[in-house]
mmCIF file of N, CA and C in Angstrom:
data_model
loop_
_atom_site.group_PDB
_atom_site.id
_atom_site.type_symbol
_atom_site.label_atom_id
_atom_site.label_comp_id
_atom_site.label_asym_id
_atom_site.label_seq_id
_atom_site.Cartn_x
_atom_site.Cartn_y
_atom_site.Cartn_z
ATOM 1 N N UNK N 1 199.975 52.872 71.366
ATOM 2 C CA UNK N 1 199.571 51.560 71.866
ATOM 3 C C UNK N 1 199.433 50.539 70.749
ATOM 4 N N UNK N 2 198.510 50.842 69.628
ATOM 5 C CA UNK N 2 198.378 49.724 68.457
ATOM 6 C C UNK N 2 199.434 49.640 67.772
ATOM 7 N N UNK N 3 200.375 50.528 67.380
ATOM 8 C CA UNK N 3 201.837 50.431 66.512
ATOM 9 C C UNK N 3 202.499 49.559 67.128
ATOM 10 N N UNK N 4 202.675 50.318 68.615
ATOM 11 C CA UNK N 4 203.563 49.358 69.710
ATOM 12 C C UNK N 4 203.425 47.262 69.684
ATOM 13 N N UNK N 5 201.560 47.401 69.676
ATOM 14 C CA UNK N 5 201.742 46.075 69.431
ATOM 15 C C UNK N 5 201.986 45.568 68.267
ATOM 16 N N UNK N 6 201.708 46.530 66.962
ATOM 17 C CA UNK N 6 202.327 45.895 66.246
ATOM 18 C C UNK N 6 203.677 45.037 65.632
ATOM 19 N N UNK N 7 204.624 46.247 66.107
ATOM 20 C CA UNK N 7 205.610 45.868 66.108
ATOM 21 C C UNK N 7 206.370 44.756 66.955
ATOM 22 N N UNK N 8 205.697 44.597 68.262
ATOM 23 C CA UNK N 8 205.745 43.481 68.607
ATOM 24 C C UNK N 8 205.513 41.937 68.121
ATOM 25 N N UNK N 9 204.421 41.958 68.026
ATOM 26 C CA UNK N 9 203.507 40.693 66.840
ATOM 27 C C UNK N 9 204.415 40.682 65.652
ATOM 28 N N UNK N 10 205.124 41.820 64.751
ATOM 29 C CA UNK N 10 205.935 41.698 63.815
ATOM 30 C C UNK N 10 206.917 40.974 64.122
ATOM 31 N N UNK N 11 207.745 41.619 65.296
ATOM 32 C CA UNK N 11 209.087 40.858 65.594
ATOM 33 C C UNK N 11 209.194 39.567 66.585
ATOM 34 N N UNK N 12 208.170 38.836 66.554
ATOM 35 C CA UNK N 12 207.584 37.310 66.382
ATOM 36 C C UNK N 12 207.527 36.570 65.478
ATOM 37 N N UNK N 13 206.816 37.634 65.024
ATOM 38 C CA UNK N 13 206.788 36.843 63.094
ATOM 39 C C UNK N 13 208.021 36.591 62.798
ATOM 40 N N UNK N 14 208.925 37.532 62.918
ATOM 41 C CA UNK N 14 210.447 37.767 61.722
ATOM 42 C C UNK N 14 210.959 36.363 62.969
ATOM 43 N N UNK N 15 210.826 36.248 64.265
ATOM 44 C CA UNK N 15 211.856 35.187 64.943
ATOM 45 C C UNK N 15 211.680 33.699 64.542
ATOM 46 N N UNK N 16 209.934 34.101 64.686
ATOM 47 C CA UNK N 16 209.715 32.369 64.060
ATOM 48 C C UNK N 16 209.802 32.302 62.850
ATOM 49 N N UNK N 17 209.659 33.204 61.444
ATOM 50 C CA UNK N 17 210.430 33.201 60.322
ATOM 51 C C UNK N 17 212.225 32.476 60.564
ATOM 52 N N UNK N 18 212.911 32.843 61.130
ATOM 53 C CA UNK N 18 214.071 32.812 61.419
ATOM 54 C C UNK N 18 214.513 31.171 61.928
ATOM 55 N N UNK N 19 213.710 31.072 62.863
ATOM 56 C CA UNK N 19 213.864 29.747 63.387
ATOM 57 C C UNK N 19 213.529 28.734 62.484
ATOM 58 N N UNK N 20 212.509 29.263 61.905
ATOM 59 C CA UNK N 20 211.930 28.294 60.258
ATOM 60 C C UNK N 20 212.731 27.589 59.267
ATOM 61 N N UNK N 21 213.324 29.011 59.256
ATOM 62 C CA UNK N 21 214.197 29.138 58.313
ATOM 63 C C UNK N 21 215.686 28.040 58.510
ATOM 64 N N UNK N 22 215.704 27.626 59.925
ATOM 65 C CA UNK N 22 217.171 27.019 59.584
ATOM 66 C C UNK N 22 217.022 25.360 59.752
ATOM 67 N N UNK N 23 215.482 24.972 59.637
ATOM 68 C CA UNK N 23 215.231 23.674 59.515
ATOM 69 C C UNK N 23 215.024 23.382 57.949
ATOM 70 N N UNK N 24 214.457 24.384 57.133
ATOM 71 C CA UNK N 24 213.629 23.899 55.918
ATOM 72 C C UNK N 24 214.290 23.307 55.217
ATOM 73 N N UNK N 25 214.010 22.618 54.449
ATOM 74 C CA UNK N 25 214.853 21.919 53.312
ATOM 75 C C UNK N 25 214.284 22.907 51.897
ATOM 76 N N UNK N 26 215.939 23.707 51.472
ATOM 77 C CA UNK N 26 215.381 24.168 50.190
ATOM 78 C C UNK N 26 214.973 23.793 49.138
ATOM 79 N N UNK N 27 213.466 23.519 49.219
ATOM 80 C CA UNK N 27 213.485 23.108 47.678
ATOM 81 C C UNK N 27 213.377 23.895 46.506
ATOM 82 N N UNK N 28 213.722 22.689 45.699
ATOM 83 C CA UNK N 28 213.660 23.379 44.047
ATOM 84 C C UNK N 28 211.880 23.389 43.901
ATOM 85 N N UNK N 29 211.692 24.194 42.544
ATOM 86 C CA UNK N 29 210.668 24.505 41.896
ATOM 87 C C UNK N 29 210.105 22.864 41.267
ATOM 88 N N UNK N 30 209.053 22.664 42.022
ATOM 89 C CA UNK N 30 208.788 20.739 41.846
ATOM 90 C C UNK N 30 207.430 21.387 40.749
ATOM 91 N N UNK N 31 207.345 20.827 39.782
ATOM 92 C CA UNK N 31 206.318 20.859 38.517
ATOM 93 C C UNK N 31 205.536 19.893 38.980
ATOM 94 N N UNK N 32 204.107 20.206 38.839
ATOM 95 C CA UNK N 32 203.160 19.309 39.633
ATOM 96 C C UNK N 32 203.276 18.066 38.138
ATOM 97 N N UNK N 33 202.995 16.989 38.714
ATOM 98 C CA UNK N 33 202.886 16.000 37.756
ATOM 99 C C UNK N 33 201.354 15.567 37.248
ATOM 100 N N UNK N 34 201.426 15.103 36.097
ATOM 101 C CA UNK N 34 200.131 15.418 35.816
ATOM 102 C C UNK N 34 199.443 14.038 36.194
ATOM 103 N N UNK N 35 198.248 13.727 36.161
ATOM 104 C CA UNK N 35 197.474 12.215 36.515
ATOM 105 C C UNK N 35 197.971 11.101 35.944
ATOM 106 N N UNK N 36 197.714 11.154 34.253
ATOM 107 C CA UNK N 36 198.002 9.825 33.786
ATOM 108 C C UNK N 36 199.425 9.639 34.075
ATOM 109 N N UNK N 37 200.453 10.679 34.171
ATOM 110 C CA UNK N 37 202.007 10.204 34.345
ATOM 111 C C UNK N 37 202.105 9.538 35.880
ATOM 112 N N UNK N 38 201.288 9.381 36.834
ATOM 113 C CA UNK N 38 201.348 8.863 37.862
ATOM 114 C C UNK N 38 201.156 7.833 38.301
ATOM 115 N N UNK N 39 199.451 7.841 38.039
ATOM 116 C CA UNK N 39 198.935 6.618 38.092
ATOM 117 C C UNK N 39 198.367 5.865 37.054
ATOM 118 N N UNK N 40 198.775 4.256 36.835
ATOM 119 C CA UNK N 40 198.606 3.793 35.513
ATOM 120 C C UNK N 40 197.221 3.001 35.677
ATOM 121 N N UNK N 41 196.199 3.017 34.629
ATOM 122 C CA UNK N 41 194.968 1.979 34.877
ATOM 123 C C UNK N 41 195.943 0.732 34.803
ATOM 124 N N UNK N 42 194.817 -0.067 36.054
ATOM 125 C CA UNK N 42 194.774 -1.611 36.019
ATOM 126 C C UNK N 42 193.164 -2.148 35.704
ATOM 127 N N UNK N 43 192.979 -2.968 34.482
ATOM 128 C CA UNK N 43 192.161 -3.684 34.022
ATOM 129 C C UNK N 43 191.643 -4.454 35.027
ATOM 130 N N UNK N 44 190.661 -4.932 35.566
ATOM 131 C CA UNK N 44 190.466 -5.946 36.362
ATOM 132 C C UNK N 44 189.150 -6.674 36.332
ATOM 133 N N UNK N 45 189.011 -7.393 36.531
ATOM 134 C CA UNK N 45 187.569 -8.716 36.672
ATOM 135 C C UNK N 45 188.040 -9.760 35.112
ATOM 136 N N UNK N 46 186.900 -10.664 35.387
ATOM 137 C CA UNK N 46 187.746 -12.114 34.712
ATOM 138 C C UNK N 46 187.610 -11.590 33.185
ATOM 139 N N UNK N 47 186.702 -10.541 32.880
ATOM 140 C CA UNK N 47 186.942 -10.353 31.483
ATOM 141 C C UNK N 47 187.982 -8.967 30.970
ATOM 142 N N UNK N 48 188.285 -8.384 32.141
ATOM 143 C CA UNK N 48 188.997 -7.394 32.256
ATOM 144 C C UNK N 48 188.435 -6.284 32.061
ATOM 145 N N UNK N 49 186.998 -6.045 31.793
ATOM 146 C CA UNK N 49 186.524 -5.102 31.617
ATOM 147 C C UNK N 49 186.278 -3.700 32.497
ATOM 148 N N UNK N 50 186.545 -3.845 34.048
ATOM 149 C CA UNK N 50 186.790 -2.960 34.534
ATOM 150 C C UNK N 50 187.568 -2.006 34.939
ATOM 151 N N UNK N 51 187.569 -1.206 35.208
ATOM 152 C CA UNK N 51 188.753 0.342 34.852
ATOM 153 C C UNK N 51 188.617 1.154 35.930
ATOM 154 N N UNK N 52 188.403 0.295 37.591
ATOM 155 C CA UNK N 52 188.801 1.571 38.573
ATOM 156 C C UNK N 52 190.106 1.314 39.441
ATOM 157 N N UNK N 53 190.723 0.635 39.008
ATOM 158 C CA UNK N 53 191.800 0.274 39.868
ATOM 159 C C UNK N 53 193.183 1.243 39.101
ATOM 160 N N UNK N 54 193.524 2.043 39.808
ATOM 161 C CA UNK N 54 194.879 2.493 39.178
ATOM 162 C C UNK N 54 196.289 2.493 40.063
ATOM 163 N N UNK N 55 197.222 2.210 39.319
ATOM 164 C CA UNK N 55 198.746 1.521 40.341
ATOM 165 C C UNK N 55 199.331 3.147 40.082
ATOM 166 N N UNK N 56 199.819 3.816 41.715
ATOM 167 C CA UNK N 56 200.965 4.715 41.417
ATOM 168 C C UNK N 56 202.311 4.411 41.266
ATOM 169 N N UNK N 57 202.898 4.667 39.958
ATOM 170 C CA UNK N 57 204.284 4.614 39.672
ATOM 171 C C UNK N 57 205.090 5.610 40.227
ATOM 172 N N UNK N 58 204.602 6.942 40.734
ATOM 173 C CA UNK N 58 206.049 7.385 41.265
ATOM 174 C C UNK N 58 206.106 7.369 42.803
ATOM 175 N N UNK N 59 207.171 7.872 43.362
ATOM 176 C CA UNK N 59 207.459 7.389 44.399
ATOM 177 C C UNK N 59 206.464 8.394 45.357
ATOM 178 N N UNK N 60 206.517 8.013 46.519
ATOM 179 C CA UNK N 60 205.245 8.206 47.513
ATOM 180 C C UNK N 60 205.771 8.246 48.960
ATOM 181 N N UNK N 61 205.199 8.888 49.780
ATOM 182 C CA UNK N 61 205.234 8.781 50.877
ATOM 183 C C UNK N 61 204.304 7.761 51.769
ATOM 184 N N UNK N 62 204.642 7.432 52.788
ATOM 185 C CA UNK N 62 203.374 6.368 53.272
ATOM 186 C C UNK N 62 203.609 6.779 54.478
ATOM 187 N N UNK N 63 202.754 7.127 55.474
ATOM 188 C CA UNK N 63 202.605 7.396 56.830
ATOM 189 C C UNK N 63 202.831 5.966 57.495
ATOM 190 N N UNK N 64 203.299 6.454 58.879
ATOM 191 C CA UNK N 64 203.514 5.581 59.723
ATOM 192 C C UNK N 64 202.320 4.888 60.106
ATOM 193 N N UNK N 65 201.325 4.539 60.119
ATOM 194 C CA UNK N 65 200.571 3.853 60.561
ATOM 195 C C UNK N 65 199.656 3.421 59.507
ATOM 196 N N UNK N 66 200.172 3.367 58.148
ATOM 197 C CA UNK N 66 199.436 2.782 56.790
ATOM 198 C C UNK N 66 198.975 1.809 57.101
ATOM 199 N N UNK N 67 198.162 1.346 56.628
ATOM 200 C CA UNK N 67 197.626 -0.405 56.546
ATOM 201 C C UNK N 67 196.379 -0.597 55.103
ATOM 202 N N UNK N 68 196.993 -1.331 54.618
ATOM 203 C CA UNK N 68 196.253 -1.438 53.141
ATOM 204 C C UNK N 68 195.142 -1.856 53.313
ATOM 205 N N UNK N 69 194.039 -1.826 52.602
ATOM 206 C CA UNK N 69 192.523 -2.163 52.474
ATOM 207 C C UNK N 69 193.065 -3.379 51.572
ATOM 208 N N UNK N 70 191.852 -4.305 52.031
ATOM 209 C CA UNK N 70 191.934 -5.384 51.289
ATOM 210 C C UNK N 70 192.048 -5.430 49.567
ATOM 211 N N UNK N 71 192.624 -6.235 49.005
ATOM 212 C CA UNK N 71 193.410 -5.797 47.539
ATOM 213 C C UNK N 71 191.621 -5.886 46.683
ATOM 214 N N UNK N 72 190.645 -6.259 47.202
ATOM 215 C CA UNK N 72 188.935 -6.124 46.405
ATOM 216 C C UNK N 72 189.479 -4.877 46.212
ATOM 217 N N UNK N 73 189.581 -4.004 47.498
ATOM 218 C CA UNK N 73 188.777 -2.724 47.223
ATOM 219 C C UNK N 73 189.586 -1.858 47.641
ATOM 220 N N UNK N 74 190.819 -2.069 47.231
ATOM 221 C CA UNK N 74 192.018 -1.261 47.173
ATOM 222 C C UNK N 74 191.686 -0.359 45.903
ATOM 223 N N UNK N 75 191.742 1.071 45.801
ATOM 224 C CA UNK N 75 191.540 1.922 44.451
ATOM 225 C C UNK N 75 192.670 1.939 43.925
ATOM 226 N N UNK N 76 193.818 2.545 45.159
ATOM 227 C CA UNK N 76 195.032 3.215 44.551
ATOM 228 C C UNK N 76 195.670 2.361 44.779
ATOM 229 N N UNK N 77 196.644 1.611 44.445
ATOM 230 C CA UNK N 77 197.492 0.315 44.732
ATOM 231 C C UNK N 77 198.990 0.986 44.526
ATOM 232 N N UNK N 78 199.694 0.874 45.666
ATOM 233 C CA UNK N 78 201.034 1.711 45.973
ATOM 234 C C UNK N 78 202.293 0.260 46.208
ATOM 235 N N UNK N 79 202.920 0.201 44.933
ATOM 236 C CA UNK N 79 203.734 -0.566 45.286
ATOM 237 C C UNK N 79 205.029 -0.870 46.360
ATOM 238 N N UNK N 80 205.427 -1.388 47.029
ATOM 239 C CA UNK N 80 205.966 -1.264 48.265
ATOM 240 C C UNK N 80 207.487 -0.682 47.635
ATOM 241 N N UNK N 81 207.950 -1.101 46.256
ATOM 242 C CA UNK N 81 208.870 -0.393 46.014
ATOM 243 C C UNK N 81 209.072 1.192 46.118
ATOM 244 N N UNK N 82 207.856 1.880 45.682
ATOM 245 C CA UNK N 82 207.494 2.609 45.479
ATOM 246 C C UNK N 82 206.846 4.168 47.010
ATOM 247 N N UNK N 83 207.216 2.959 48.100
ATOM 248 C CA UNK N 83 206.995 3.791 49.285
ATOM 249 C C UNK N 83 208.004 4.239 49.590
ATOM 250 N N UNK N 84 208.379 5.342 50.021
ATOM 251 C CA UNK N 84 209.272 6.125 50.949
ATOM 252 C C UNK N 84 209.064 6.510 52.750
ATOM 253 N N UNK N 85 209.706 6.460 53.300
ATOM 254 C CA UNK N 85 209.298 6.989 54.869
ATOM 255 C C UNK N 85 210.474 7.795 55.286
ATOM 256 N N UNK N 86 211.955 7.452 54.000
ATOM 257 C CA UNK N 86 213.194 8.303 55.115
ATOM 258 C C UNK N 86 213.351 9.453 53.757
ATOM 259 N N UNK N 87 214.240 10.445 53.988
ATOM 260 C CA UNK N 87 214.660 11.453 52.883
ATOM 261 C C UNK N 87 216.257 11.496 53.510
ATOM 262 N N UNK N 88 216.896 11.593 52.459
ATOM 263 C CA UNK N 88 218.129 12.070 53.266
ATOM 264 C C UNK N 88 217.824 13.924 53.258
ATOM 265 N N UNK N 89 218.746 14.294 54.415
ATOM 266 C CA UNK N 89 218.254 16.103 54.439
ATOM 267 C C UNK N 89 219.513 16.697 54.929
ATOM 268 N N UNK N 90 220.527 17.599 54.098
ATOM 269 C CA UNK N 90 221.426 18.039 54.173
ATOM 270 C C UNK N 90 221.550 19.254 55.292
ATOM 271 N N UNK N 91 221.728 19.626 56.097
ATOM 272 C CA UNK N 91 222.186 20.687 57.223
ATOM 273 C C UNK N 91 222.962 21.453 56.613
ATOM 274 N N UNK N 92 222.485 22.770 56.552
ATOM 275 C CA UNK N 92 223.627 23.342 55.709
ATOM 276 C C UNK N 92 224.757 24.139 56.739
ATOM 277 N N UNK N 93 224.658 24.352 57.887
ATOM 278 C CA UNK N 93 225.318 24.647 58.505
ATOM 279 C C UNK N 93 226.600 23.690 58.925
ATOM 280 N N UNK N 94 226.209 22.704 59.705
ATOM 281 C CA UNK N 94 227.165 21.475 60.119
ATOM 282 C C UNK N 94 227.857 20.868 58.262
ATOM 283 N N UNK N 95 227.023 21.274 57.612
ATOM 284 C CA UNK N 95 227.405 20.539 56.043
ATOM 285 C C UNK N 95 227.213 18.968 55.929
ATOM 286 N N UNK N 96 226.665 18.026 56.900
ATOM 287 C CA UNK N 96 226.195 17.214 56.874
ATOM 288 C C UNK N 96 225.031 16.639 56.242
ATOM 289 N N UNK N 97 224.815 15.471 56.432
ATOM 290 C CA UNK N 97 224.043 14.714 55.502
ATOM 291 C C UNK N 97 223.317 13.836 56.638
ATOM 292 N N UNK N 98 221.997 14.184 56.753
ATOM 293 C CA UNK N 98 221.497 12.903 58.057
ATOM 294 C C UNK N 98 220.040 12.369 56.852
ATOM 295 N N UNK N 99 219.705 10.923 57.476
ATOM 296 C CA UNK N 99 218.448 10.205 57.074
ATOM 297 C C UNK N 99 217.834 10.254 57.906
ATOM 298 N N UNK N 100 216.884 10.899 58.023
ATOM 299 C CA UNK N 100 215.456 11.526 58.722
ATOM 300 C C UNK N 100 213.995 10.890 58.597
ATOM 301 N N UNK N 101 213.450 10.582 59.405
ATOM 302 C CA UNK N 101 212.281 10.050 58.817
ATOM 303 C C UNK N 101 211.447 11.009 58.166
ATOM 304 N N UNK N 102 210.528 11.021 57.221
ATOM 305 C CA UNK N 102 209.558 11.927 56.781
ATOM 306 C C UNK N 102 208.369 11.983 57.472
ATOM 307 N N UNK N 103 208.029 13.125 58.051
ATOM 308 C CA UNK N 103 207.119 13.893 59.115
ATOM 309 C C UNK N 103 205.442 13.271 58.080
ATOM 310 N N UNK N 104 205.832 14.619 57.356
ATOM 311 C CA UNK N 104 204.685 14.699 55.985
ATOM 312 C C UNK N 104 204.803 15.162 55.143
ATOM 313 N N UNK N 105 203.893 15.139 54.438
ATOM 314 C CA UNK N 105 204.271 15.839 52.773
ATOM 315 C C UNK N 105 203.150 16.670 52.713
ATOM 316 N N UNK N 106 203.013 17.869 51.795
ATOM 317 C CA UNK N 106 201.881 18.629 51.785
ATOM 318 C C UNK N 106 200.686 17.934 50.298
ATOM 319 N N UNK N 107 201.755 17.293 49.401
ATOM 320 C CA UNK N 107 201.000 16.709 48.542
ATOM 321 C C UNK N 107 201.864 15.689 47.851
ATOM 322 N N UNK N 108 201.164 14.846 48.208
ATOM 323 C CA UNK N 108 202.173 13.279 47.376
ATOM 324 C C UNK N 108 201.830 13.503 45.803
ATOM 325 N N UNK N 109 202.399 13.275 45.279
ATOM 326 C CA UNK N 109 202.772 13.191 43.518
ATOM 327 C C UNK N 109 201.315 12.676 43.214
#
C-alpha cells in the first residue's frame, strides 16, 4: 500500500518535472552581483550632505502595476531606461524566438 503510493506521488513528480521542463528558459550560471556594482549613492539636500538615496544601474525588472513613490521619498530610484518588462525567450523545439512579457523574477540584480 505505502510503496504503491509512493510510486505514484513519484510519477507526478517526474510528469510535472517534465512538463517544467519544456517551458524553462536555460539559464546560464548568473554570479550574484555585488551592492556597490548596482546601486550608485546619490548625494542629496541643498548641502549634499545626505547619503540615502541610491540609483540602480543595472537593468531591472518592474512589475506591471509599478507606480513610483514620490521622488522625497523614493530610496531606490530605477531609471526608466533601465526597466525591463519583455525578454526575448527562445523555444527550443519550434527553434523560434518569441518576446514574452516577464511573469517575475526570483531576484532582481
Amino acid at each position: 500500500g505505502v510503496s504503491r503510493a509512493k510510486v505514484l506521488s513519484n510519477m507526478v513528480k517526474q510528469k510535472k518535472k517534465e512538463k517544467a521542463g519544456k517551458w524553462n528558459v536555460p539559464l546560464p550560471k548568473v554570479k550574484p552581483t555585488a551592492e556597490d556594482e548596482m546601486l550608485k549613492v546619490l548625494k542629496t539636500g541643498k548641502r549634499k550632505g545626505k547619503q540615502w538615496k541610491r540609483m540602480v544601474t543595472k537593468v531591472t525588472f518592474v512589475g506591471q502595476g509599478f507606480t513610483r513613490k514620490p521622488p522625497k521619498f523614493e530610496r531606490f530610484i530605477r531609471p526608466m531606461a533601465m526597466r525591463t518588462t519583455k525578454a526575448n525567450v527562445t523555444h527550443p523545439e519550434l527553434q523560434t524566438t518569441f518576446q514574452l512579457d516577464i511573469l517575475g523574477v526570483k531576484k532582481n540584480p
